CSV table of C-alpha atoms and ligand atoms in Angstrom, one decimal:
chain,number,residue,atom,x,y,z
E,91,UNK,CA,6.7,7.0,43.1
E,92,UNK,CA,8.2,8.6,40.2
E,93,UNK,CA,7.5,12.4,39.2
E,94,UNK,CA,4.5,13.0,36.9
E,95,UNK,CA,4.2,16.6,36.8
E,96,UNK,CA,4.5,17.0,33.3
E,97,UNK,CA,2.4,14.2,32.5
E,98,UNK,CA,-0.3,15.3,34.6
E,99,UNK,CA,-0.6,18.8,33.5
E,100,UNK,CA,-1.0,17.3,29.7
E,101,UNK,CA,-3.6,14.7,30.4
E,102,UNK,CA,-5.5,17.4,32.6
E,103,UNK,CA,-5.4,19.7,30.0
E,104,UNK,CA,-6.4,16.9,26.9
E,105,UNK,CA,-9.6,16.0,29.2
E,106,UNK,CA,-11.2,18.7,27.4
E,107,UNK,CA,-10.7,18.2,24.1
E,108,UNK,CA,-10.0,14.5,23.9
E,109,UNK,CA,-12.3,12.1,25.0
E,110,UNK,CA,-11.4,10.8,28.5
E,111,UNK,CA,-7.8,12.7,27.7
E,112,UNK,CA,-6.7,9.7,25.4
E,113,UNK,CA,-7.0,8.4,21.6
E,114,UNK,CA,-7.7,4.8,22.6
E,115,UNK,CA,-9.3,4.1,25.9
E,116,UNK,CA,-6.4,1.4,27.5
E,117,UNK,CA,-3.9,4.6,27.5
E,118,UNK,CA,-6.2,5.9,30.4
E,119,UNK,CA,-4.8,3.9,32.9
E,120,UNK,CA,-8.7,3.6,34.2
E,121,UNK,CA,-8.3,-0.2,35.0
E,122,UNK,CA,-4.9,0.9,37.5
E,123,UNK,CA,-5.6,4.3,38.3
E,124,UNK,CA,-3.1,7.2,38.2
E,125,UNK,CA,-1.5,9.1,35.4
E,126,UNK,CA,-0.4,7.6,32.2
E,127,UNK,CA,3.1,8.2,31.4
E,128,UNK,CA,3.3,10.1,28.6
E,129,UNK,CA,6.0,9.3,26.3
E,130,UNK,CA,8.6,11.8,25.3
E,131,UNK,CA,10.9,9.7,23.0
E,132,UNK,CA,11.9,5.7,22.3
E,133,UNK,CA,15.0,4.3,21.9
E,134,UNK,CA,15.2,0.1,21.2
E,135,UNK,CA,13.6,-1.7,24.5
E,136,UNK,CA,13.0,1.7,26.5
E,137,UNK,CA,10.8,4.6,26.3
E,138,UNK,CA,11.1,7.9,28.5
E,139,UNK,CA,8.0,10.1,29.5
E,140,UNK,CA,7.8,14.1,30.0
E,141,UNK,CA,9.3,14.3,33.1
E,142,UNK,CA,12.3,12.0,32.3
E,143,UNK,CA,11.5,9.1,33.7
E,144,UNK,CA,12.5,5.8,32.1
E,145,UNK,CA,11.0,2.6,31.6
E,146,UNK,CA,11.7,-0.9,29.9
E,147,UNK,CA,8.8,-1.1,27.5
E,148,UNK,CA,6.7,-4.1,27.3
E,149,UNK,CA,3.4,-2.1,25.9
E,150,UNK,CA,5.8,-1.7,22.5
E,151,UNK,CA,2.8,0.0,21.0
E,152,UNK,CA,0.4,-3.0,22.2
E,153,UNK,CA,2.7,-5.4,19.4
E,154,UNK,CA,3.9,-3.7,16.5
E,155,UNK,CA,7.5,-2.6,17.6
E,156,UNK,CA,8.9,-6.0,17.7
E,157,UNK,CA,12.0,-4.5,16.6
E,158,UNK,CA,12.1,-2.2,19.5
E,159,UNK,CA,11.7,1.4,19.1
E,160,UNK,CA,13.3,4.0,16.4
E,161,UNK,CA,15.3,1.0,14.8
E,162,UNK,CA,17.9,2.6,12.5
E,163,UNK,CA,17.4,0.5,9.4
E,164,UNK,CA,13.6,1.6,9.1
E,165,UNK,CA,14.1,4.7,10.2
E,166,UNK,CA,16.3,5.0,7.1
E,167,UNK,CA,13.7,3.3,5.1
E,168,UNK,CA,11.3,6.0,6.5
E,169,UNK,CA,13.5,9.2,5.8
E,170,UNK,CA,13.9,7.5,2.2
E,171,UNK,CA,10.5,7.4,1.7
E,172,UNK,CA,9.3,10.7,3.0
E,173,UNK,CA,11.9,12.3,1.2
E,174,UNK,CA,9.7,10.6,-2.3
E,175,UNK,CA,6.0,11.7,-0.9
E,176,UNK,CA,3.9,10.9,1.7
E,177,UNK,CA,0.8,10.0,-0.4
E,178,UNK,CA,0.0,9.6,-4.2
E,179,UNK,CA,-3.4,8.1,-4.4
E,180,UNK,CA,-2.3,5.9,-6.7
E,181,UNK,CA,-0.9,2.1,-7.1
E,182,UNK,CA,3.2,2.1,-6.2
E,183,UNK,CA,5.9,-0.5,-6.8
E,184,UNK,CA,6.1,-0.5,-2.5
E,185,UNK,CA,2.7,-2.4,-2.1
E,186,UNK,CA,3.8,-5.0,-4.4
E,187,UNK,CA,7.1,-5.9,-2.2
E,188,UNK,CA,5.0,-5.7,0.4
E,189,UNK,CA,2.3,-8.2,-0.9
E,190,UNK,CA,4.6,-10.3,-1.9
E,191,UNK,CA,6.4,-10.7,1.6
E,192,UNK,CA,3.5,-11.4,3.0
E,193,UNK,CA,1.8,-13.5,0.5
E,194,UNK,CA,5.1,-15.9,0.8
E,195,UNK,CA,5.7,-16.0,4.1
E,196,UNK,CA,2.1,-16.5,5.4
E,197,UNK,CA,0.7,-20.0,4.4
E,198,UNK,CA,-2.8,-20.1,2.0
E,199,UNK,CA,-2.4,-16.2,2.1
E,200,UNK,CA,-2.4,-16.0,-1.8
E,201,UNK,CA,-3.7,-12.2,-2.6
E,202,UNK,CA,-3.7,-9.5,0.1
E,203,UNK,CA,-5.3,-6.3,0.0
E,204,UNK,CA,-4.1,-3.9,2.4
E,205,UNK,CA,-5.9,-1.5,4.7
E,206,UNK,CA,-5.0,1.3,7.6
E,207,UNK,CA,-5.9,-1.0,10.8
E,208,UNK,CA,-6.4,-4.1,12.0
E,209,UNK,CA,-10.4,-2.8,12.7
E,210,UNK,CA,-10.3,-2.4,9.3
E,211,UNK,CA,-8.8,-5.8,8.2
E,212,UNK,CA,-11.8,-7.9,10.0
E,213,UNK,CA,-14.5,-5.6,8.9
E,214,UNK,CA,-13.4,-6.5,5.4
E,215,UNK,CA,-12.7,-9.9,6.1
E,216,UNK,CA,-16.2,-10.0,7.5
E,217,UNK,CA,-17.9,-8.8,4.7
E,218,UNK,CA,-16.1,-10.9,1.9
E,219,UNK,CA,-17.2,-13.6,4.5
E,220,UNK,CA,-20.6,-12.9,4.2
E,221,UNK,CA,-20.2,-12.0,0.4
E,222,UNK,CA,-19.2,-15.4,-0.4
E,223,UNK,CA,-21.3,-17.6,1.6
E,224,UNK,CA,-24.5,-15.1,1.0
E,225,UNK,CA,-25.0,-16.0,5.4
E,226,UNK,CA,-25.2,-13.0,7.4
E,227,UNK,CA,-24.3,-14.7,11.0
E,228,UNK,CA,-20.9,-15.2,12.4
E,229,UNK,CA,-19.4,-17.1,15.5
E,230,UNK,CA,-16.6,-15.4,17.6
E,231,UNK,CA,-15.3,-16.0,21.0
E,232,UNK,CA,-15.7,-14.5,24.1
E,233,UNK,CA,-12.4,-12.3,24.9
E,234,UNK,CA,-10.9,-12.2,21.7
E,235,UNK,CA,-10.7,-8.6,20.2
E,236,UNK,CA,-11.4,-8.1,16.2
E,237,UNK,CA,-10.9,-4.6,16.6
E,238,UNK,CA,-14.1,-1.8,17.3
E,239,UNK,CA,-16.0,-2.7,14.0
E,240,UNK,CA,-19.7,-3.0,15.1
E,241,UNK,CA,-20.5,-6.6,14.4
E,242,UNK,CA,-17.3,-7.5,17.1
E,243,UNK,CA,-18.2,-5.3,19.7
E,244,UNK,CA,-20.6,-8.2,21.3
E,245,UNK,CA,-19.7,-10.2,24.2
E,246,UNK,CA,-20.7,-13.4,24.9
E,247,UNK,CA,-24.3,-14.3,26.5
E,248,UNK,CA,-24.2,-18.1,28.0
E,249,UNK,CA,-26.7,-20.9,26.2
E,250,UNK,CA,-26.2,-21.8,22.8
E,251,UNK,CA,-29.5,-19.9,22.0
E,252,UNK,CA,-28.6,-16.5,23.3
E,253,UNK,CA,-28.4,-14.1,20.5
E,254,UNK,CA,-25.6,-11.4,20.9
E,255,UNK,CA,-25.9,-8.0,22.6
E,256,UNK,CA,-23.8,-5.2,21.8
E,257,UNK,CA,-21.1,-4.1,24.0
E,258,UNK,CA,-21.3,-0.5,23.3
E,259,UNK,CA,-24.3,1.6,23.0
E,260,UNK,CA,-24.3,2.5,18.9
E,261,UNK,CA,-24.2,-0.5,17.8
E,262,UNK,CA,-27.4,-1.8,16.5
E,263,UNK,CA,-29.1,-4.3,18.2
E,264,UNK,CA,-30.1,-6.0,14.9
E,265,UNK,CA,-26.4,-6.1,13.7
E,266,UNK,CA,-25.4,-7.6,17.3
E,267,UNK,CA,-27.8,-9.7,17.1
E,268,UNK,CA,-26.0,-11.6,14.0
E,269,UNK,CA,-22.9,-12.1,16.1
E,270,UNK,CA,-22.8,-15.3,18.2
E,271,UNK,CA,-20.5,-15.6,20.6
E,272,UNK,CA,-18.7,-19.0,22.4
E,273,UNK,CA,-16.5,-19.2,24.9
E,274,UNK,CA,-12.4,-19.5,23.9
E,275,UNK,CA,-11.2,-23.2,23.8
E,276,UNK,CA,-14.8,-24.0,23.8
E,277,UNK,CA,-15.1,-27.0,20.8
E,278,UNK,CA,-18.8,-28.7,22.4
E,279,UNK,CA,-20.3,-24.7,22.8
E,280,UNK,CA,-19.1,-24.2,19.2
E,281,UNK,CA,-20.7,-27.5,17.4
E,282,UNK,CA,-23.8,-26.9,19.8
E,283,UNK,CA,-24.2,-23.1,17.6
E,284,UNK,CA,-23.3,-25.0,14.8
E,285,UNK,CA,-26.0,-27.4,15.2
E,286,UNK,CA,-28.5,-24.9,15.7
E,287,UNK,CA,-27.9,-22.1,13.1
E,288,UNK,CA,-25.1,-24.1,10.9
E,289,UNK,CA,-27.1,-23.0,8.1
E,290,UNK,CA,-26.8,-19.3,8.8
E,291,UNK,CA,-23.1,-18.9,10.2
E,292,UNK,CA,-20.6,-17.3,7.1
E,293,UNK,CA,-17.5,-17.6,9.1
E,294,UNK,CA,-15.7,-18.1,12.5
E,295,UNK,CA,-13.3,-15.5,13.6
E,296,UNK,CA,-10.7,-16.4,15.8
E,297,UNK,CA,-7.7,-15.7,17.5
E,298,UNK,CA,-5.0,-18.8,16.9
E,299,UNK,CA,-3.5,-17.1,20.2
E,300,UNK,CA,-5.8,-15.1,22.1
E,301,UNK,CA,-4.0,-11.7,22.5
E,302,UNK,CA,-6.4,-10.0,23.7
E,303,UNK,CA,-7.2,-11.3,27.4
E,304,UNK,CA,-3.5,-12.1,28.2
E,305,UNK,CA,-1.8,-14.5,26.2
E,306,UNK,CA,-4.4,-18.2,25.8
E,307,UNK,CA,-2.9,-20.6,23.5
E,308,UNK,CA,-5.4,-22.8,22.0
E,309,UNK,CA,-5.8,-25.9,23.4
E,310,UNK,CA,-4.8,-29.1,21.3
E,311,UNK,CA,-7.5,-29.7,18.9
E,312,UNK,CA,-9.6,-26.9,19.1
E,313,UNK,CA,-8.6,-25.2,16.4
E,314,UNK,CA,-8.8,-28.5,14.3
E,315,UNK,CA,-12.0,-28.4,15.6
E,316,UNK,CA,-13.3,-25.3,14.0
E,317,UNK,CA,-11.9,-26.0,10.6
E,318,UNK,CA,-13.8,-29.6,11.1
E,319,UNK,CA,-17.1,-27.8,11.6
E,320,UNK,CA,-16.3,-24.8,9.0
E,321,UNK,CA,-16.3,-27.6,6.3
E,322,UNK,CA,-19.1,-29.8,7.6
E,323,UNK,CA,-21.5,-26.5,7.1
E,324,UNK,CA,-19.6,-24.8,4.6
E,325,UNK,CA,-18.4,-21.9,6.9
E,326,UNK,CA,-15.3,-19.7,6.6
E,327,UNK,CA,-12.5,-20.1,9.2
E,328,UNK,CA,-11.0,-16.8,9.5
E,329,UNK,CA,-7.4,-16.3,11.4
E,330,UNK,CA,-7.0,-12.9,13.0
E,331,UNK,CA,-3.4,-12.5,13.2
E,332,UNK,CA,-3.5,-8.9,13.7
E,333,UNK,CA,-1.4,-9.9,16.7
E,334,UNK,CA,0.3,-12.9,16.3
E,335,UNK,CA,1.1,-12.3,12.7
E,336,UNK,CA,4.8,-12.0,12.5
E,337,UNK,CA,5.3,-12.2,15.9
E,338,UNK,CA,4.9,-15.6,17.1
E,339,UNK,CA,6.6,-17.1,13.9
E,340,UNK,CA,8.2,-15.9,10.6
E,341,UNK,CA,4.5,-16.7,8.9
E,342,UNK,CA,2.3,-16.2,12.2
E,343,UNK,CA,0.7,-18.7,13.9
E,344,UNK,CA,-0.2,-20.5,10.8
E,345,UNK,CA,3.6,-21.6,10.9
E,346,UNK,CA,3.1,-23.2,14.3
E,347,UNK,CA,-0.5,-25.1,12.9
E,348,UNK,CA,-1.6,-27.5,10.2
E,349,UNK,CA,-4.7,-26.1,10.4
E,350,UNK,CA,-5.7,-23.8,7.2
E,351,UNK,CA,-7.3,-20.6,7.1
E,352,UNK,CA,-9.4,-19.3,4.9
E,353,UNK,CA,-8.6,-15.9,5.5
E,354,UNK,CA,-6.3,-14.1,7.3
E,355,UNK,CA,-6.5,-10.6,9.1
E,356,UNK,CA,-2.8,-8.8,9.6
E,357,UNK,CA,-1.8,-6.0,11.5
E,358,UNK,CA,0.3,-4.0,14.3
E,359,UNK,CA,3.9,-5.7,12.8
E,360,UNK,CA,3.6,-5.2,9.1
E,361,UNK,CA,3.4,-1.7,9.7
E,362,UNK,CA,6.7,-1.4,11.9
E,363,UNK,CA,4.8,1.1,13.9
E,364,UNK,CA,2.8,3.0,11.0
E,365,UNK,CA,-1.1,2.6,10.7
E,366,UNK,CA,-1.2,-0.3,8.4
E,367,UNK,CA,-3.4,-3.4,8.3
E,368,UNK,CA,-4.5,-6.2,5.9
E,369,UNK,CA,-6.7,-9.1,5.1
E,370,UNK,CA,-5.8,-11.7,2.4
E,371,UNK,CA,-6.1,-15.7,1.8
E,372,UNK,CA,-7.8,-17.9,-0.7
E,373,UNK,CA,-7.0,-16.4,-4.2
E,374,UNK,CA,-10.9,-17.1,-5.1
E,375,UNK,CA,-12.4,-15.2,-2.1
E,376,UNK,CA,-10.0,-12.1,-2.5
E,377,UNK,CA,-10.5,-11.9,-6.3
E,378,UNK,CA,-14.1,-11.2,-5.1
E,379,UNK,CA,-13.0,-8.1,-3.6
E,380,UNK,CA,-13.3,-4.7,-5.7
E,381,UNK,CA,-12.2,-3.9,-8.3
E,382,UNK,CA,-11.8,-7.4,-9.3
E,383,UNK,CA,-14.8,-8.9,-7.7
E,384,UNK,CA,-18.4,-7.0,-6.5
E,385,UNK,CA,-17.3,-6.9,-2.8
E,386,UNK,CA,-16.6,-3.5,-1.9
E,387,UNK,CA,-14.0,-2.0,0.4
E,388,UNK,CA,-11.5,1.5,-0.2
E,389,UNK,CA,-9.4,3.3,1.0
E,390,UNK,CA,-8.0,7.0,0.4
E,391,UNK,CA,-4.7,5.9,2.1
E,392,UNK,CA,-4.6,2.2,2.1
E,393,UNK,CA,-0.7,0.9,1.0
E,394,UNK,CA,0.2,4.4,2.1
E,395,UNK,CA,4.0,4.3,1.0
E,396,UNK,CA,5.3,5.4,4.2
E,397,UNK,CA,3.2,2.7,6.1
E,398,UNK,CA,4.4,0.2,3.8
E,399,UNK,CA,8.2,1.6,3.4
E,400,UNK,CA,8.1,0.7,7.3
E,401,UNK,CA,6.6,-2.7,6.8
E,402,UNK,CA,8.5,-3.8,4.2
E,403,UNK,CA,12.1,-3.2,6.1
E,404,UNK,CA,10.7,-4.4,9.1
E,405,UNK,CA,10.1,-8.0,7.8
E,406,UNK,CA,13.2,-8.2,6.1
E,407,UNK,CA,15.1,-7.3,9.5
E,408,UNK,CA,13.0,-10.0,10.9
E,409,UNK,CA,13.9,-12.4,8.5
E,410,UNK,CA,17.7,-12.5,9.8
E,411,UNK,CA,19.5,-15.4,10.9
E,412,UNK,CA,18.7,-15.9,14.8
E,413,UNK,CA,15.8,-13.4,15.3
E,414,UNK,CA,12.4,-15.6,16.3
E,415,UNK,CA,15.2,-17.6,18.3
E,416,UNK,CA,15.9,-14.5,20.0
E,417,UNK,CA,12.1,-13.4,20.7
E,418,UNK,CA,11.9,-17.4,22.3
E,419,UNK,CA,14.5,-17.4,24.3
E,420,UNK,CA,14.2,-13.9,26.0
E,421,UNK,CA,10.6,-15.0,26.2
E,422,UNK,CA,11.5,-18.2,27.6
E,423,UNK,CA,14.0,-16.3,30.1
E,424,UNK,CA,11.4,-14.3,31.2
E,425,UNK,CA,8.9,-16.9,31.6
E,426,UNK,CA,10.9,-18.8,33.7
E,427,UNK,CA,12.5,-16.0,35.6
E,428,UNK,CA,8.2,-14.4,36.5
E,429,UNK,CA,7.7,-18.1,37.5
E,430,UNK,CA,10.4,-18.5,40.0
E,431,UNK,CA,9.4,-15.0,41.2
E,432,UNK,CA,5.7,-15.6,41.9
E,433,UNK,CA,6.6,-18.9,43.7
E,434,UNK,CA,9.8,-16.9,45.5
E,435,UNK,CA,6.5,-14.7,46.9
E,436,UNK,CA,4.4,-17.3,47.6
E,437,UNK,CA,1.9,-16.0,45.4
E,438,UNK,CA,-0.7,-18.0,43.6
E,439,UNK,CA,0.0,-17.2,38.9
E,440,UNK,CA,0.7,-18.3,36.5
E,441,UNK,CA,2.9,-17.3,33.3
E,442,UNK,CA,1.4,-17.9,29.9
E,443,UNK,CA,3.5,-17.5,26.7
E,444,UNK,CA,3.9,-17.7,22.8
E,445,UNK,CA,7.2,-16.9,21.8
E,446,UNK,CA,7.4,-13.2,22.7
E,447,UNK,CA,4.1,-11.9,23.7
E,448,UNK,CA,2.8,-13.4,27.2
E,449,UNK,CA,0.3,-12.6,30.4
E,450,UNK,CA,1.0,-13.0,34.2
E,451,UNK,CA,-2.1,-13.7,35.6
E,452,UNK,CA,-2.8,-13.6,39.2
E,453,UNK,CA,-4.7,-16.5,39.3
E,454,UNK,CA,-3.9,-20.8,39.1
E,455,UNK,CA,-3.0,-22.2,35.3
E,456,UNK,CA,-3.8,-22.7,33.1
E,457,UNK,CA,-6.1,-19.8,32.0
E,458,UNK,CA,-8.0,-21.1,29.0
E,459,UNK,CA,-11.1,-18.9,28.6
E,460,UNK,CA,-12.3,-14.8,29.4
E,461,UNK,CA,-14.3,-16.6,32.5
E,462,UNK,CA,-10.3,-17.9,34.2
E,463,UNK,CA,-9.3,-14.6,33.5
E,464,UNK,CA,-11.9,-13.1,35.2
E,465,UNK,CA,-11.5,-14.9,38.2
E,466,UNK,CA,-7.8,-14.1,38.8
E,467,UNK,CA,-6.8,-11.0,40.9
E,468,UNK,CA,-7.3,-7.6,39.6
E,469,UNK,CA,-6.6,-5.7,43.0
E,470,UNK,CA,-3.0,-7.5,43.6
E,471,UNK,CA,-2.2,-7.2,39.8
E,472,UNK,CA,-3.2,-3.3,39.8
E,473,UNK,CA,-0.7,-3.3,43.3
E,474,UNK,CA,1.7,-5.1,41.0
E,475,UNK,CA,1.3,-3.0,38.0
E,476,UNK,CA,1.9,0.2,40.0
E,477,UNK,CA,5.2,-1.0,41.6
E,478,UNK,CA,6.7,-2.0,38.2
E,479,UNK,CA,5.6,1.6,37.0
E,480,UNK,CA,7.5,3.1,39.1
E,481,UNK,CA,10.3,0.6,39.4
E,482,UNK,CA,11.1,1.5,35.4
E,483,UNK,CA,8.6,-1.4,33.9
E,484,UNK,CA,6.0,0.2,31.4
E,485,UNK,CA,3.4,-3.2,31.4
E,486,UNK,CA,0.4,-2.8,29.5
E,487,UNK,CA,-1.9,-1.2,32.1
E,488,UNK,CA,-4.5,-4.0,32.5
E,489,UNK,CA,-4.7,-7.5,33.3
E,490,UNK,CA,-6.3,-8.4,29.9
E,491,UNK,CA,-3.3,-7.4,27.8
E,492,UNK,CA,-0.3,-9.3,26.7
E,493,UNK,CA,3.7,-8.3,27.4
E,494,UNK,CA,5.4,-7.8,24.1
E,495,UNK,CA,9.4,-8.8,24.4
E,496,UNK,CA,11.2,-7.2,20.9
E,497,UNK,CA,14.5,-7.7,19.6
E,498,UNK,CA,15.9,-4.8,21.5
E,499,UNK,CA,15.3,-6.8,24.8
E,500,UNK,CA,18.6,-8.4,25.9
E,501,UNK,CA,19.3,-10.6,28.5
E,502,UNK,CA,20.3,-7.9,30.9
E,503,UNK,CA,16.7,-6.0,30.3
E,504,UNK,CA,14.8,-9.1,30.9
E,505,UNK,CA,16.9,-9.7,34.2
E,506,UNK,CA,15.6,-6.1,35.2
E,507,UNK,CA,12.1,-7.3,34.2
E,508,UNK,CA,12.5,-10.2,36.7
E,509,UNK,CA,13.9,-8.2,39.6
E,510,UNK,CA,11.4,-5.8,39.0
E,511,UNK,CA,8.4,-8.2,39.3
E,512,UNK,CA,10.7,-10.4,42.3
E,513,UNK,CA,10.2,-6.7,44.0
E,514,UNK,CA,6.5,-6.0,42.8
E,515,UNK,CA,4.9,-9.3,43.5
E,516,UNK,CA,6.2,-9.1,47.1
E,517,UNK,CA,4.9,-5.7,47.7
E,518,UNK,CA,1.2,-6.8,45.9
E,519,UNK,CA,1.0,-9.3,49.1
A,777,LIG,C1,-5.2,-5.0,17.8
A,777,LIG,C2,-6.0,-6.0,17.2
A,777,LIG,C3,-7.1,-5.7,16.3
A,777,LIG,C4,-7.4,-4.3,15.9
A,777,LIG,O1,-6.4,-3.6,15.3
A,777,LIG,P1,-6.3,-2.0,15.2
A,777,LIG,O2,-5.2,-1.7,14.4
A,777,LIG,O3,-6.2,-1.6,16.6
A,777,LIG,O4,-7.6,-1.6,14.6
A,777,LIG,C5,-7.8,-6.7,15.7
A,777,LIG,N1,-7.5,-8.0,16.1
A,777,LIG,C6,-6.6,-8.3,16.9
A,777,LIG,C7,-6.3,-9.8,17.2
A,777,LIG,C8,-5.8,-7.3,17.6
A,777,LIG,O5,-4.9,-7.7,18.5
């Protein structure tokens, strides 16, 4: 094991005055036990923590850093735009580059309004949702994360007639109770609440790639499937992207899909590792939004012109010759490389992956649904997860998150990666 001293002594000392010691709860390592690293400094596909100890990083922020970490060309756009002011409170030329990147490389995404989070982005999105519709209910799936927004924080109850119950205690029953809930890959489950309350449901939120309980690609026709039922009963399909925007293709998922969206939620990359998020599609839902439209939602720092400074170099590094060819094929090396590991130790997994974010899972393929994932093996994967730590791997430190590769992973990282986990799967055994 690899010296935590310093590490320890800081998350001891944050118990007190940080709830549970950490700013977002995954960081606590409660799901593998031990002592988060904590992180020192970043350089491109590595991280080092207090004590010195390095790792390859796959957390890379949980997605954002897809250009690895401290990449000189936004660090330069960063220093230029610290060195013009921080924060104006008032509309800058930046937001406009920035809406226009996105607004032309994201299909249907015609006006965007940006926000600080992703959290923020689906609350939004959910309200225009209802706005426009005048229906209060909504239809997510089981697993998928819309960030901490009350009406998402409901998991799924089985039977089409069970209404939702929150997840966390503050969130109003009646509020929960608006929020029906399917399981991932799920079309019958989804007509079935359709059929029951078709009249009633404002929108469907989905993941295009779940993100958020590994890496689940949807299966062929199920997202056709929603946008089917959205128009039969005049629903809202709404693409979170918060993840895969950016990162799976130049224009997110929707690049890889014929299906439309109605609206779109973004996130984690446009901000190049500032707190950034947004939500945009149909010009004449978004025009509804304030001050154009009656559907209010503010910000004091929204399009903050650091945040944006970072976003806006960031996609135009990502738009160079060779990059989402890069992200596949290290992803595809890696894939192949975890694969030929778990069958080299006789172990029962199975490697899912979209481009460059993907899940190991413990458990026989494929994984469709937050019920698969359940059912796969936390206590070897924990074993697993430990091994890698201290074998110089930072994975995300639960079973339900995806691996991020960036373009600061080179051939020679992944093969670590693969010895590493050749290593770690044998010792889980
Ligand atoms: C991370 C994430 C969010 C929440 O974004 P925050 O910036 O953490 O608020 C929402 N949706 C998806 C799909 C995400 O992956």
């Amino acid at each position: 094991m690899q010296n935590l001293q310093r590490s320890q002594a800081v998350f001891d000392a944050a118990q007190a005055l940080i709830p549970g010691g950490v700013n977002s709860p995954v960081r606590a390592y409660r799901a593998v036990g031990g002592v988060p690293p904590h992180i020192a400094s970043a350089d491109g596909a590595r991280v080092t923590d207090l004590d010195g100890n390095e790792y390859i990083d796959m957390v890379l922020a949980y997605g954002p850093m897809i250009l690895g970490h401290c990449h000189p060309e936004v660090r330069g756009a960063l220093q230029d735009a610290i060195d013009h002011g921080t924060a104006f409170g008032a509309p800058t030329e930046g937001e406009l580059d920035l809406a226009r990147r996105i607004t032309e490389r994201v299909r249907g995404c015609e006006v965007v309004r940006l926000v600080n989070s992703g959290t923020e982005a689906t609350m939004s999105a959910l309200r225009l949702a209802r706005a426009a519709t005048g229906r209060e209910r909504f239809i997510k799936f089981a697993g998928c994360y819309h960030g901490h927004g009350d009406s998402f924080l409901v998991q799924a109850g089985s039977g089409a007639l069970t209404l939702g119950t929150p997840d966390s205690p503050g969130v109003p029953q009646c509020l929960a109770s608006l929020t029906s809930v399917a399981p991932y890959n799920d079309l019958e489950e989804t007509r079935r609440l359709f059929e029951e309350r078709g009249s009633e449901i404002a929108a469907v939120f989905v993941e295009p790639v779940a993100g958020n309980m590994g890496c689940i690609p949807p299966q062929p026709g199920f997202l056709e499937g929603l946008r089917e039922l959205c128009d039969t009963y005049g629903a809202l399909l709404i693409f979170d992207e918060v993840m895969t925007g950016f990162r799976v293709a130049r224009g997110g998922y929707l690049d890889l899909t014929d299906v439309p969206a109605d609206l779109v939620t973004l996130g984690k990359v446009i901000g190049g590792g500032l707190p950034i998020g947004a939500y945009g599609g149909r010009a004449d839902l978004m025009q509804e939004v304030a001050p154009a439209g009656p559907v209010y939602q503010a910000g004091t720092l929204s399009g903050n012109p650091v945040a944006v400074a970072a976003g806006v170099s960031t996609l135009d590094i990502l738009d160079r010759p060779g990059t989402y060819e890069h992200l596949e094929g290290v992803g595809a090396r890696l894939q192949a490389g975890l694969e030929r590991a778990l069958h080299d130790a006789g172990l029962q997994g199975t490697v899912q992956r979209q481009g460059s974010m993907l899940c190991l899972y413990l458990a026989e393929g494929p994984v469709t649904n937050l019920e698969a994932v359940h059912a796969s093996d936390h206590e070897r994967w924990t074993r697993f997860f430990q091994t890698m730590l201290a074998r110089g791997v930072l994975l995300p430190p639960s079973p339900y998150e995806a691996w991020f590769l960036s373009t600061a992973h080179d051939a020679d990282c992944v093969e670590e990666i693969i010895a590493a986990a050749g290593e770690a799967l044998k010792a889980s055994r």
